[in-house]
Amino acid sequence: MSLRVAALVPAYQAAAHLGEVLLALCALPSPPHVLVVDDGSRDATSEVARQHGVQVHTFAANRGKGHALIEGFKLLADYDAVVTLDADGQHPPECVPDFVAAAEAGADLVLGARELTPDMPPARRFANAFSSAWCSAIAGQRIADSQCGYRLYRREVLQRTPVQASRYEVETEMVVRAARLGFRFSHVEIPTVYGDETSHLSPTRDVPRIVGMMLRLTFEPRPRA
């Protein structure tokens, strides 16, 4: 069955790289509908998105990646599946067909898994491995890369998975809760891309939130089968 697919691109201060991402998405053999949620950027992020003819939703002020994703999911509720990818070019749009193929083969949630390359900083490599092992343990099924935001969610996952987080910890919460509800996972290996973009993840603000969410999920009661 052919899925109606949308691509959701949460964006903050992304004018420098967003255009390349949108060009690549629109050049795919079966291009998805594209929605950019501008999370209160002060640069030309929204203008760049509109120049490429995609749907744009703009927050008046920065609210966090979690809010951007949740608002985007609401706006795309009529689609069979939503692919999420970052606006900074670290998630190659050329991989979207692989995510769609995995969903059409039966997966409910398709997770991107970044290749472990020599240029990945050791601290990031350790953090990714540790958080993925922890998430796998509390989710009850393998999660190869818990912090990769390149994903495909089927509509049923978005409808049935409750979330409370508002920033970067939302992706950890969604994957664990979806696993506990029994949704079928698949993985797509993606290249690890590092460019000149600036990460908006704050080690002092967002990392404690992610750890706090994982602790909360570790100790909360599991849903009954």
PDB file of C-alpha atoms in Angstrom:
ATOM      1  CA  MET A   1       0.000   0.000   0.000  1.00  0.00           C
ATOM      2  CA  SER A   2       1.337   3.431  -0.909  1.00  0.00           C
ATOM      3  CA  LEU A   3       1.530   5.781   2.057  1.00  0.00           C
ATOM      4  CA  ARG A   4       0.685   9.476   2.026  1.00  0.00           C
ATOM      5  CA  VAL A   5       3.866  10.870   3.550  1.00  0.00           C
ATOM      6  CA  ALA A   6       4.730  14.305   4.888  1.00  0.00           C
ATOM      7  CA  ALA A   7       8.125  15.622   5.955  1.00  0.00           C
ATOM      8  CA  LEU A   8       8.247  17.731   9.118  1.00  0.00           C
ATOM      9  CA  VAL A   9      11.262  20.011   9.518  1.00  0.00           C
ATOM     10  CA  PRO A  10      11.512  21.797  12.888  1.00  0.00           C
ATOM     11  CA  ALA A  11      13.773  24.789  12.350  1.00  0.00           C
ATOM     12  CA  TYR A  12      15.446  27.392  14.535  1.00  0.00           C
ATOM     13  CA  GLN A  13      17.951  29.905  13.200  1.00  0.00           C
ATOM     14  CA  ALA A  14      18.334  27.616  10.172  1.00  0.00           C
ATOM     15  CA  ALA A  15      18.372  30.023   7.233  1.00  0.00           C
ATOM     16  CA  ALA A  16      21.933  29.085   6.228  1.00  0.00           C
ATOM     17  CA  HIS A  17      21.189  25.390   5.597  1.00  0.00           C
ATOM     18  CA  LEU A  18      17.417  25.043   5.263  1.00  0.00           C
ATOM     19  CA  GLY A  19      17.306  25.837   1.549  1.00  0.00           C
ATOM     20  CA  GLU A  20      19.566  22.906   0.661  1.00  0.00           C
ATOM     21  CA  VAL A  21      17.432  20.542   2.744  1.00  0.00           C
ATOM     22  CA  LEU A  22      14.219  21.703   1.060  1.00  0.00           C
ATOM     23  CA  LEU A  23      15.717  21.482  -2.430  1.00  0.00           C
ATOM     24  CA  ALA A  24      16.767  17.889  -1.772  1.00  0.00           C
ATOM     25  CA  LEU A  25      13.348  16.961  -0.362  1.00  0.00           C
ATOM     26  CA  CYS A  26      11.525  18.445  -3.338  1.00  0.00           C
ATOM     27  CA  ALA A  27      13.879  16.645  -5.754  1.00  0.00           C
ATOM     28  CA  LEU A  28      13.022  13.160  -4.450  1.00  0.00           C
ATOM     29  CA  PRO A  29      11.359  10.798  -6.966  1.00  0.00           C
ATOM     30  CA  SER A  30       8.170  10.844  -4.865  1.00  0.00           C
ATOM     31  CA  PRO A  31       8.509  14.088  -2.915  1.00  0.00           C
ATOM     32  CA  PRO A  32       6.580  14.279   0.354  1.00  0.00           C
ATOM     33  CA  HIS A  33       4.465  17.195   1.441  1.00  0.00           C
ATOM     34  CA  VAL A  34       6.833  19.434   3.429  1.00  0.00           C
ATOM     35  CA  LEU A  35       6.034  21.443   6.558  1.00  0.00           C
ATOM     36  CA  VAL A  36       8.618  23.706   8.185  1.00  0.00           C
ATOM     37  CA  VAL A  37       7.846  24.763  11.757  1.00  0.00           C
ATOM     38  CA  ASP A  38       9.929  27.848  12.504  1.00  0.00           C
ATOM     39  CA  ASP A  39      10.513  27.841  16.252  1.00  0.00           C
ATOM     40  CA  GLY A  40      10.753  31.603  16.721  1.00  0.00           C
ATOM     41  CA  SER A  41      13.853  32.183  14.598  1.00  0.00           C
ATOM     42  CA  ARG A  42      15.310  35.694  14.434  1.00  0.00           C
ATOM     43  CA  ASP A  43      16.937  35.088  11.049  1.00  0.00           C
ATOM     44  CA  ALA A  44      15.329  34.471   7.645  1.00  0.00           C
ATOM     45  CA  THR A  45      14.304  30.852   8.290  1.00  0.00           C
ATOM     46  CA  SER A  46      10.621  31.396   7.453  1.00  0.00           C
ATOM     47  CA  GLU A  47      11.431  33.462   4.377  1.00  0.00           C
ATOM     48  CA  VAL A  48      13.751  30.756   3.031  1.00  0.00           C
ATOM     49  CA  ALA A  49      11.048  28.132   3.547  1.00  0.00           C
ATOM     50  CA  ARG A  50       8.417  30.216   1.742  1.00  0.00           C
ATOM     51  CA  GLN A  51      10.775  30.797  -1.177  1.00  0.00           C
ATOM     52  CA  HIS A  52      10.755  27.028  -1.730  1.00  0.00           C
ATOM     53  CA  GLY A  53       6.969  26.820  -1.792  1.00  0.00           C
ATOM     54  CA  VAL A  54       6.539  24.579   1.247  1.00  0.00           C
ATOM     55  CA  GLN A  55       4.031  24.871   4.082  1.00  0.00           C
ATOM     56  CA  VAL A  56       5.316  27.094   6.893  1.00  0.00           C
ATOM     57  CA  HIS A  57       4.118  27.513  10.462  1.00  0.00           C
ATOM     58  CA  THR A  58       5.885  30.107  12.600  1.00  0.00           C
ATOM     59  CA  PHE A  59       6.041  30.562  16.367  1.00  0.00           C
ATOM     60  CA  ALA A  60       6.302  34.151  17.586  1.00  0.00           C
ATOM     61  CA  ALA A  61       8.943  33.096  20.141  1.00  0.00           C
ATOM     62  CA  ASN A  62      11.191  30.102  20.680  1.00  0.00           C
ATOM     63  CA  ARG A  63       9.222  27.326  22.396  1.00  0.00           C
ATOM     64  CA  GLY A  64      11.504  24.310  21.990  1.00  0.00           C
ATOM     65  CA  LYS A  65      11.858  21.412  19.588  1.00  0.00           C
ATOM     66  CA  GLY A  66       9.210  19.383  21.379  1.00  0.00           C
ATOM     67  CA  HIS A  67       6.584  22.069  20.850  1.00  0.00           C
ATOM     68  CA  ALA A  68       7.613  22.410  17.195  1.00  0.00           C
ATOM     69  CA  LEU A  69       7.271  18.667  16.612  1.00  0.00           C
ATOM     70  CA  ILE A  70       3.939  18.339  18.416  1.00  0.00           C
ATOM     71  CA  GLU A  71       2.442  21.315  16.571  1.00  0.00           C
ATOM     72  CA  GLY A  72       3.702  19.878  13.294  1.00  0.00           C
ATOM     73  CA  PHE A  73       2.169  16.489  14.031  1.00  0.00           C
ATOM     74  CA  LYS A  74      -1.190  18.181  14.650  1.00  0.00           C
ATOM     75  CA  LEU A  75      -1.007  20.066  11.355  1.00  0.00           C
ATOM     76  CA  LEU A  76      -0.121  16.852   9.490  1.00  0.00           C
ATOM     77  CA  ALA A  77      -2.683  14.616  11.199  1.00  0.00           C
ATOM     78  CA  ASP A  78      -4.300  13.612   7.895  1.00  0.00           C
ATOM     79  CA  TYR A  79      -1.136  11.972   6.528  1.00  0.00           C
ATOM     80  CA  ASP A  80      -0.444   8.248   6.858  1.00  0.00           C
ATOM     81  CA  ALA A  81       3.118   8.852   8.031  1.00  0.00           C
ATOM     82  CA  VAL A  82       5.360  11.755   9.008  1.00  0.00           C
ATOM     83  CA  VAL A  83       9.131  11.830   8.524  1.00  0.00           C
ATOM     84  CA  THR A  84      10.994  14.174  10.870  1.00  0.00           C
ATOM     85  CA  LEU A  85      14.398  15.538   9.927  1.00  0.00           C
ATOM     86  CA  ASP A  86      16.544  18.431  11.075  1.00  0.00           C
ATOM     87  CA  ALA A  87      16.946  21.692   9.192  1.00  0.00           C
ATOM     88  CA  ASP A  88      20.743  21.866   9.475  1.00  0.00           C
ATOM     89  CA  GLY A  89      21.586  19.269   6.828  1.00  0.00           C
ATOM     90  CA  GLN A  90      22.762  16.538   9.218  1.00  0.00           C
ATOM     91  CA  HIS A  91      19.915  14.274   8.070  1.00  0.00           C
ATOM     92  CA  PRO A  92      20.324  13.588   4.322  1.00  0.00           C
ATOM     93  CA  PRO A  93      16.896  13.912   2.650  1.00  0.00           C
ATOM     94  CA  GLU A  94      17.981  11.280   0.123  1.00  0.00           C
ATOM     95  CA  CYS A  95      17.349   8.667   2.833  1.00  0.00           C
ATOM     96  CA  VAL A  96      13.612   9.445   3.067  1.00  0.00           C
ATOM     97  CA  PRO A  97      12.660   6.671   0.572  1.00  0.00           C
ATOM     98  CA  ASP A  98      14.433   4.125   2.819  1.00  0.00           C
ATOM     99  CA  PHE A  99      12.287   5.190   5.772  1.00  0.00           C
ATOM    100  CA  VAL A 100       9.124   4.975   3.679  1.00  0.00           C
ATOM    101  CA  ALA A 101      10.094   1.527   2.369  1.00  0.00           C
ATOM    102  CA  ALA A 102      10.598   0.271   5.934  1.00  0.00           C
ATOM    103  CA  ALA A 103       7.156   1.571   6.908  1.00  0.00           C
ATOM    104  CA  GLU A 104       5.525   0.004   3.861  1.00  0.00           C
ATOM    105  CA  ALA A 105       7.174  -3.277   4.880  1.00  0.00           C
ATOM    106  CA  GLY A 106       5.322  -3.150   8.198  1.00  0.00           C
ATOM    107  CA  ALA A 107       7.194  -0.898  10.633  1.00  0.00           C
ATOM    108  CA  ASP A 108       5.191   1.556  12.721  1.00  0.00           C
ATOM    109  CA  LEU A 109       8.168   3.665  13.755  1.00  0.00           C
ATOM    110  CA  VAL A 110      11.372   3.828  11.712  1.00  0.00           C
ATOM    111  CA  LEU A 111      14.456   5.156  13.499  1.00  0.00           C
ATOM    112  CA  GLY A 112      17.532   6.618  11.892  1.00  0.00           C
ATOM    113  CA  ALA A 113      20.781   5.116  13.171  1.00  0.00           C
ATOM    114  CA  ARG A 114      23.908   7.164  12.579  1.00  0.00           C
ATOM    115  CA  GLU A 115      27.032   5.393  11.392  1.00  0.00           C
ATOM    116  CA  LEU A 116      29.825   5.302  13.966  1.00  0.00           C
ATOM    117  CA  THR A 117      32.602   7.022  12.059  1.00  0.00           C
ATOM    118  CA  PRO A 118      36.118   7.993  13.232  1.00  0.00           C
ATOM    119  CA  ASP A 119      35.233  11.699  13.056  1.00  0.00           C
ATOM    120  CA  MET A 120      32.456  11.325  15.651  1.00  0.00           C
ATOM    121  CA  PRO A 121      33.730  12.965  18.867  1.00  0.00           C
ATOM    122  CA  PRO A 122      34.467  10.301  21.530  1.00  0.00           C
ATOM    123  CA  ALA A 123      32.256  12.030  24.103  1.00  0.00           C
ATOM    124  CA  ARG A 124      29.322  12.031  21.697  1.00  0.00           C
ATOM    125  CA  ARG A 125      29.971   8.408  20.728  1.00  0.00           C
ATOM    126  CA  PHE A 126      29.907   7.368  24.400  1.00  0.00           C
ATOM    127  CA  ALA A 127      26.809   9.456  25.165  1.00  0.00           C
ATOM    128  CA  ASN A 128      24.932   8.003  22.186  1.00  0.00           C
ATOM    129  CA  ALA A 129      25.859   4.425  23.095  1.00  0.00           C
ATOM    130  CA  PHE A 130      24.967   4.895  26.770  1.00  0.00           C
ATOM    131  CA  SER A 131      21.631   6.613  26.155  1.00  0.00           C
ATOM    132  CA  SER A 132      20.651   4.088  23.481  1.00  0.00           C
ATOM    133  CA  ALA A 133      21.436   1.146  25.774  1.00  0.00           C
ATOM    134  CA  TRP A 134      19.451   2.748  28.583  1.00  0.00           C
ATOM    135  CA  CYS A 135      16.492   3.500  26.303  1.00  0.00           C
ATOM    136  CA  SER A 136      16.547  -0.044  24.933  1.00  0.00           C
ATOM    137  CA  ALA A 137      16.433  -1.446  28.458  1.00  0.00           C
ATOM    138  CA  ILE A 138      13.467   0.637  29.593  1.00  0.00           C
ATOM    139  CA  ALA A 139      11.635   0.374  26.265  1.00  0.00           C
ATOM    140  CA  GLY A 140      11.847  -3.402  26.031  1.00  0.00           C
ATOM    141  CA  GLN A 141      13.165  -3.483  22.476  1.00  0.00           C
ATOM    142  CA  ARG A 142      16.338  -2.461  20.662  1.00  0.00           C
ATOM    143  CA  ILE A 143      16.802   1.237  19.962  1.00  0.00           C
ATOM    144  CA  ALA A 144      20.030   1.677  18.033  1.00  0.00           C
ATOM    145  CA  ASP A 145      20.276   5.488  18.238  1.00  0.00           C
ATOM    146  CA  SER A 146      17.908   7.022  20.758  1.00  0.00           C
ATOM    147  CA  GLN A 147      18.997  10.612  20.131  1.00  0.00           C
ATOM    148  CA  CYS A 148      18.702  10.652  16.341  1.00  0.00           C
ATOM    149  CA  GLY A 149      15.753  12.806  15.291  1.00  0.00           C
ATOM    150  CA  TYR A 150      15.565  11.376  11.764  1.00  0.00           C
ATOM    151  CA  ARG A 151      12.468   9.190  12.055  1.00  0.00           C
ATOM    152  CA  LEU A 152       9.240   8.087  10.451  1.00  0.00           C
ATOM    153  CA  TYR A 153       6.096   7.859  12.554  1.00  0.00           C
ATOM    154  CA  ARG A 154       2.942   6.188  11.300  1.00  0.00           C
ATOM    155  CA  ARG A 155      -0.257   8.057  12.112  1.00  0.00           C
ATOM    156  CA  GLU A 156      -1.318   5.431  14.671  1.00  0.00           C
ATOM    157  CA  VAL A 157       1.886   6.021  16.657  1.00  0.00           C
ATOM    158  CA  LEU A 158       1.255   9.759  16.803  1.00  0.00           C
ATOM    159  CA  GLN A 159      -2.388   9.282  17.758  1.00  0.00           C
ATOM    160  CA  ARG A 160      -1.748   6.792  20.560  1.00  0.00           C
ATOM    161  CA  THR A 161       1.556   7.924  22.081  1.00  0.00           C
ATOM    162  CA  PRO A 162       1.087  10.540  24.839  1.00  0.00           C
ATOM    163  CA  VAL A 163       3.943  12.977  25.393  1.00  0.00           C
ATOM    164  CA  GLN A 164       4.627  15.603  28.039  1.00  0.00           C
ATOM    165  CA  ALA A 165       8.064  16.913  27.045  1.00  0.00           C
ATOM    166  CA  SER A 166       8.548  20.238  25.289  1.00  0.00           C
ATOM    167  CA  ARG A 167      12.178  20.297  24.185  1.00  0.00           C
ATOM    168  CA  TYR A 168      14.827  17.818  23.035  1.00  0.00           C
ATOM    169  CA  GLU A 169      13.710  15.156  25.516  1.00  0.00           C
ATOM    170  CA  VAL A 170      10.490  14.687  23.524  1.00  0.00           C
ATOM    171  CA  GLU A 171      12.168  12.239  21.134  1.00  0.00           C
ATOM    172  CA  THR A 172      13.341  10.031  24.004  1.00  0.00           C
ATOM    173  CA  GLU A 173       9.862  10.054  25.526  1.00  0.00           C
ATOM    174  CA  MET A 174       8.121   9.233  22.249  1.00  0.00           C
ATOM    175  CA  VAL A 175      10.308   6.273  21.348  1.00  0.00           C
ATOM    176  CA  VAL A 176      10.070   4.661  24.792  1.00  0.00           C
ATOM    177  CA  ARG A 177       6.316   5.149  25.100  1.00  0.00           C
ATOM    178  CA  ALA A 178       5.731   3.852  21.562  1.00  0.00           C
ATOM    179  CA  ALA A 179       7.816   0.752  22.292  1.00  0.00           C
ATOM    180  CA  ARG A 180       5.870   0.064  25.479  1.00  0.00           C
ATOM    181  CA  LEU A 181       2.623   0.259  23.508  1.00  0.00           C
ATOM    182  CA  GLY A 182       3.883  -2.564  21.300  1.00  0.00           C
ATOM    183  CA  PHE A 183       4.516  -0.680  18.068  1.00  0.00           C
ATOM    184  CA  ARG A 184       6.874  -2.333  15.591  1.00  0.00           C
ATOM    185  CA  PHE A 185      10.268  -0.677  15.129  1.00  0.00           C
ATOM    186  CA  SER A 186      12.731  -0.729  12.268  1.00  0.00           C
ATOM    187  CA  HIS A 187      16.050   1.046  11.701  1.00  0.00           C
ATOM    188  CA  VAL A 188      17.614   2.806   8.730  1.00  0.00           C
ATOM    189  CA  GLU A 189      21.347   3.466   8.801  1.00  0.00           C
ATOM    190  CA  ILE A 190      22.152   7.046   7.835  1.00  0.00           C
ATOM    191  CA  PRO A 191      25.473   8.809   7.226  1.00  0.00           C
ATOM    192  CA  THR A 192      26.932  10.862  10.043  1.00  0.00           C
ATOM    193  CA  VAL A 193      27.249  14.426   8.768  1.00  0.00           C
ATOM    194  CA  TYR A 194      29.085  17.189  10.605  1.00  0.00           C
ATOM    195  CA  GLY A 195      29.235  20.629   9.028  1.00  0.00           C
ATOM    196  CA  ASP A 196      29.590  24.204  10.220  1.00  0.00           C
ATOM    197  CA  GLU A 197      26.145  24.313  11.820  1.00  0.00           C
ATOM    198  CA  THR A 198      25.744  25.272  15.479  1.00  0.00           C
ATOM    199  CA  SER A 199      23.963  22.838  17.750  1.00  0.00           C
ATOM    200  CA  HIS A 200      21.069  24.347  19.703  1.00  0.00           C
ATOM    201  CA  LEU A 201      21.153  21.525  22.264  1.00  0.00           C
ATOM    202  CA  SER A 202      22.386  23.019  25.529  1.00  0.00           C
ATOM    203  CA  PRO A 203      24.591  20.736  27.690  1.00  0.00           C
ATOM    204  CA  THR A 204      23.490  22.596  30.823  1.00  0.00           C
ATOM    205  CA  ARG A 205      19.772  22.825  30.035  1.00  0.00           C
ATOM    206  CA  ASP A 206      18.776  20.075  27.608  1.00  0.00           C
ATOM    207  CA  VAL A 207      21.022  17.184  28.686  1.00  0.00           C
ATOM    208  CA  PRO A 208      19.654  17.252  32.271  1.00  0.00           C
ATOM    209  CA  ARG A 209      16.139  17.286  30.820  1.00  0.00           C
ATOM    210  CA  ILE A 210      16.890  14.210  28.703  1.00  0.00           C
ATOM    211  CA  VAL A 211      18.397  12.389  31.687  1.00  0.00           C
ATOM    212  CA  GLY A 212      15.460  13.440  33.845  1.00  0.00           C
ATOM    213  CA  MET A 213      13.004  12.094  31.283  1.00  0.00           C
ATOM    214  CA  MET A 214      14.860   8.777  31.122  1.00  0.00           C
ATOM    215  CA  LEU A 215      14.788   8.491  34.917  1.00  0.00           C
ATOM    216  CA  ARG A 216      11.067   9.262  34.949  1.00  0.00           C
ATOM    217  CA  LEU A 217      10.404   6.620  32.309  1.00  0.00           C
ATOM    218  CA  THR A 218      12.577   4.113  34.164  1.00  0.00           C
ATOM    219  CA  PHE A 219      10.541   4.289  37.348  1.00  0.00           C
ATOM    220  CA  GLU A 220       7.006   5.022  36.137  1.00  0.00           C
ATOM    221  CA  PRO A 221       4.457   2.159  36.033  1.00  0.00           C
ATOM    222  CA  ARG A 222       4.371   0.270  32.729  1.00  0.00           C
ATOM    223  CA  PRO A 223       1.113   0.216  30.726  1.00  0.00           C
ATOM    224  CA  ARG A 224      -0.894  -2.968  31.145  1.00  0.00           C
ATOM    225  CA  ALA A 225      -1.060  -5.292  28.139  1.00  0.00           C
TER     226      ALA A 225
END
